[in-house]
């Protein structure tokens, strides 16, 4: 590679990504005296996705905040603790050995050597192409992330009539952004029998703003040359229609932004597609930790902050000489469950509860945890219906029953 | 340097007008631009060059090993391969000489390989080699089980179709060709010379070249010729994530059957993996959409060739229309009385053959009474590098030291810098849409499709054009 810097610069901890997880990790590490703690962020501003979530839903019950405000507070906390934030700098790849990363920014290429690396690269929505939605390739197709940045960060004009694909919380946020931009929301469209958001939120959109929700409905084709002119939809009963619109927003269906993790050869979990981790955020590569939505797209920012702080604790232990743990026993889910995190059980580690997702709505679901045919745990999740795109939580009190030399632990719905 | 996209067209007659700014039309324009005395116009109905078949193909630089020997296509592909290969090296068009493997999955296919090797020889391509299963799997460790052998065609290469078309157009315009975009030719009449009625008014030219791709038959009929009919043959393709690139080293071709060339798996110069194309005969020349059946069938076939491929994310799905004519050769015809050359039926090899087609067409024009005058070779050209085989701007410390904008990445998935976007906006043939910008820089072409960079790129585009 032309002119890649050969002499590495040294820091104590390198955090990749200045979203909630990375900023929280950096703040705690710097405050705890971990030495030189540096955060790399490829965007021009720190804060991650909350930067463009110009709506409430961040912070705590007692102190609700908008996304941008939340991003600012986390940034200030990390800086006040003494962490160095470097924006406009991209971590590109790994040196062959050790936690050493190559980077590039306006100042040129660099090689940074750290005693420990925390990956906190977050998640993104699957775009139209990855969802294999057929049709032409007109302008006017985006994800919530792009929509929010366009409207809230750049004040750009979006179309006039938008269809929102999805009916999860993020979809309702997208609908609100469309309305803020002065455009009309034609409908929310979901293949599921009901919205995957709270009833209050779904009700407010439908009744308060007159936004229809098309359930049991799939977008089967995008039509239009140049600019989108409509989306073809099909109801489960076979009826089809074209909804005229000039914009479609694909929402939800998040995947971890795992390029750096994969390039580093980290073992990934086949369900989450993020690095495989146990109750502690140690990855399969010694010296490399992972936190936030890289582990499980997508959980609320508060969860990412807690995981960032927990990663900082693990980093501090590691810097103090605690040995790298064994990989542990894999935890896998069976359909219709889609993924679970953490997805390893490390014998002897302090148990941490799991989050998981279902692919279809499950009325009154019961989870079963087996290892080698042996039932370890049975848990009713909720008396209501478990919905796709909503967090489900599995307790960890069965961890001490896992045979460390046994096969994978299987989590199923029956 | 003249590129127009609106307003009236110049009233003075041109020596030559070329209809269609695809890879073929642009190549013809570039060839004619070597003759400074000629006044040449290049017209296209769309708002950019290369928006037809030229932007949506499989991006392979063919050796022509499997052409039908003796055809014009066989000759022009062979010549074009050499010419474009050399031109790419000179101008920085990304090319990777990865080679192809025609993989035999059953006895019948294996039996066909020696005949294909012979055919290659008749096409003056003697470098093929037969591989047994062991060597095949050593070369392609991720290939699905059950392959019996392969024919190795070391010269087959992958290329960037966007840079190729743009390089021709850039050189043509810099050498004085007038490029008129948004100029749909609606009618053509002979009165003295050619009189073209377009969406932007009348244009006069002494000689006419019809390189209108899918619409070449329509223009041909307007001039009184019923030689061929273009039936669009749709090819749908899937582009897999860059993280899939280590799965494949060569262009993996099926052994051709009566049904056509079949589905291939190939790396791209941008570091992705391509799967496709389908082959569907249609009637609608605008049917460039993908279909659920098409992508499902491709994924099924891809799974057999590279079982790990469908596990990777799809970055893009697109469809192109080949200009099939039901005839097994190009339809390049000079009409002497009319000072008119038709360049029709340039099916699925036009990218490769483009420079040879251009030379051939220029020859036909000269035979038809066009006096091209003296030759002045165009200024050397260096195109921005979109390929992964040589350093991209973000990898060049020297470049970033001189201009930090090349170290400021805005499209993260594709690692496109602000400097490259700025340069594209200031280039000879600038983009008029975000898609045009994507083809020039790769901005927004990656796995996130704009989740991260869409709004920033749009902001740079809109401010850069203001
Ligand atoms: C699936 C597929 C795979 C392919 N793979 C390869 C490959 O690997 N290698 C290779 O070498 N080739 C390949 N090709 C073929 C290659 O892309 C074509 O041969 C080439 O693009 C033909 O160029 P063109 O200029 O003739 O046509 P086009 O690229 O279609 O250009 C024609 C232009 O004419 C314009 N036009 C039409 N009518 C009018 C009008 N009335 N007025 C003004 N403008 C008009 C159109 O807008 C268009 O821009 C493939 C094609 C397909 C579909």
CSV table of C-alpha atoms in Angstrom, one decimal, chain A residues 1-3 42-43 49 90-92 104-106 108-109 121 123-127 129-130 132-137 141 143 145-146 149-150 154 156-157 225 255 257-259 262-263 273, chain B residues 238 243 286 288-292 299 311-318 391 394-398 400 404 407-409 412 415 435 438 444 447-452 454-456 458-459 462:
chain,number,residue,atom,x,y,z
A,1,UNK,CA,0.0,0.0,0.0
A,2,UNK,CA,1.4,3.4,-1.0
A,3,UNK,CA,2.9,5.2,1.9
A,42,UNK,CA,-15.4,8.4,10.8
A,43,UNK,CA,-18.2,10.9,10.8
A,49,UNK,CA,-27.1,7.5,15.2
A,90,UNK,CA,-11.8,5.9,9.7
A,91,UNK,CA,-10.3,2.6,11.0
A,92,UNK,CA,-9.6,0.7,7.9
A,104,UNK,CA,-7.0,7.3,7.5
A,105,UNK,CA,-8.2,10.8,7.9
A,106,UNK,CA,-7.5,14.3,6.5
A,108,UNK,CA,-3.2,11.0,6.2
A,109,UNK,CA,-2.8,7.3,7.0
A,121,UNK,CA,-19.2,0.3,15.2
A,123,UNK,CA,-25.6,-1.2,13.2
A,124,UNK,CA,-27.5,0.0,10.1
A,125,UNK,CA,-30.8,-0.9,8.4
A,126,UNK,CA,-30.8,-3.3,5.6
A,127,UNK,CA,-31.4,-1.3,2.4
A,129,UNK,CA,-31.2,-4.3,-2.3
A,130,UNK,CA,-30.3,-6.5,0.6
A,132,UNK,CA,-34.2,-8.2,-2.5
A,133,UNK,CA,-37.3,-6.1,-3.2
A,134,UNK,CA,-37.8,-6.4,-6.9
A,135,UNK,CA,-38.5,-3.7,-9.5
A,136,UNK,CA,-36.8,-0.8,-11.1
A,137,UNK,CA,-34.1,1.4,-9.4
A,141,UNK,CA,-35.7,5.0,-2.0
A,143,UNK,CA,-33.6,3.9,4.9
A,145,UNK,CA,-30.9,6.6,8.7
A,146,UNK,CA,-30.6,8.4,5.4
A,149,UNK,CA,-29.9,12.8,8.2
A,150,UNK,CA,-31.4,14.3,5.1
A,154,UNK,CA,-29.2,18.9,6.1
A,156,UNK,CA,-33.1,18.5,2.4
A,157,UNK,CA,-36.3,18.2,0.5
A,225,UNK,CA,-38.3,5.3,-14.1
A,255,UNK,CA,-27.6,-5.6,10.9
A,257,UNK,CA,-21.8,-2.8,10.9
A,258,UNK,CA,-19.3,-5.7,11.2
A,259,UNK,CA,-16.8,-5.0,8.4
A,262,UNK,CA,-14.8,-9.6,10.0
A,263,UNK,CA,-11.6,-8.1,8.6
A,273,UNK,CA,-23.9,-11.4,12.6
B,238,UNK,CA,-27.0,-9.7,-8.1
B,243,UNK,CA,-16.8,-9.4,2.2
B,286,UNK,CA,-37.8,-0.1,-20.7
B,288,UNK,CA,-35.1,-2.9,-16.6
B,289,UNK,CA,-36.7,-4.1,-13.4
B,290,UNK,CA,-35.6,-7.1,-11.4
B,291,UNK,CA,-38.2,-9.8,-10.5
B,292,UNK,CA,-38.7,-12.1,-7.5
B,299,UNK,CA,-29.6,-17.4,-5.9
B,311,UNK,CA,-24.9,-16.4,3.1
B,312,UNK,CA,-23.4,-13.0,2.2
B,313,UNK,CA,-25.4,-9.8,1.9
B,314,UNK,CA,-26.6,-8.5,-1.4
B,315,UNK,CA,-25.3,-5.0,-2.1
B,316,UNK,CA,-27.2,-4.3,-5.4
B,317,UNK,CA,-29.7,-5.9,-7.8
B,318,UNK,CA,-29.9,-4.6,-11.3
B,391,UNK,CA,-4.3,2.3,-4.8
B,394,UNK,CA,-7.6,7.2,0.4
B,395,UNK,CA,-4.7,4.8,0.3
B,396,UNK,CA,-2.2,7.3,-1.1
B,397,UNK,CA,-0.3,9.2,1.6
B,398,UNK,CA,1.3,11.5,-1.1
B,400,UNK,CA,-3.6,13.2,1.0
B,404,UNK,CA,-6.4,16.5,2.8
B,407,UNK,CA,-8.3,11.6,3.3
B,408,UNK,CA,-11.8,12.8,4.2
B,409,UNK,CA,-14.0,9.8,3.6
B,412,UNK,CA,-17.6,4.7,4.1
B,415,UNK,CA,-14.3,4.6,1.0
B,435,UNK,CA,-26.6,8.0,-9.9
B,438,UNK,CA,-22.2,7.0,-8.2
B,444,UNK,CA,-23.5,5.4,-2.4
B,447,UNK,CA,-23.6,-2.1,1.3
B,448,UNK,CA,-25.4,0.6,3.2
B,449,UNK,CA,-26.8,2.2,0.1
B,450,UNK,CA,-26.9,5.6,1.7
B,451,UNK,CA,-27.8,4.8,5.3
B,452,UNK,CA,-24.6,6.5,6.4
B,454,UNK,CA,-26.7,9.3,1.4
B,455,UNK,CA,-27.5,12.8,2.8
B,456,UNK,CA,-23.9,13.9,2.9
B,458,UNK,CA,-26.4,14.6,-1.8
B,459,UNK,CA,-25.4,17.7,0.1
B,462,UNK,CA,-26.2,19.8,-4.7
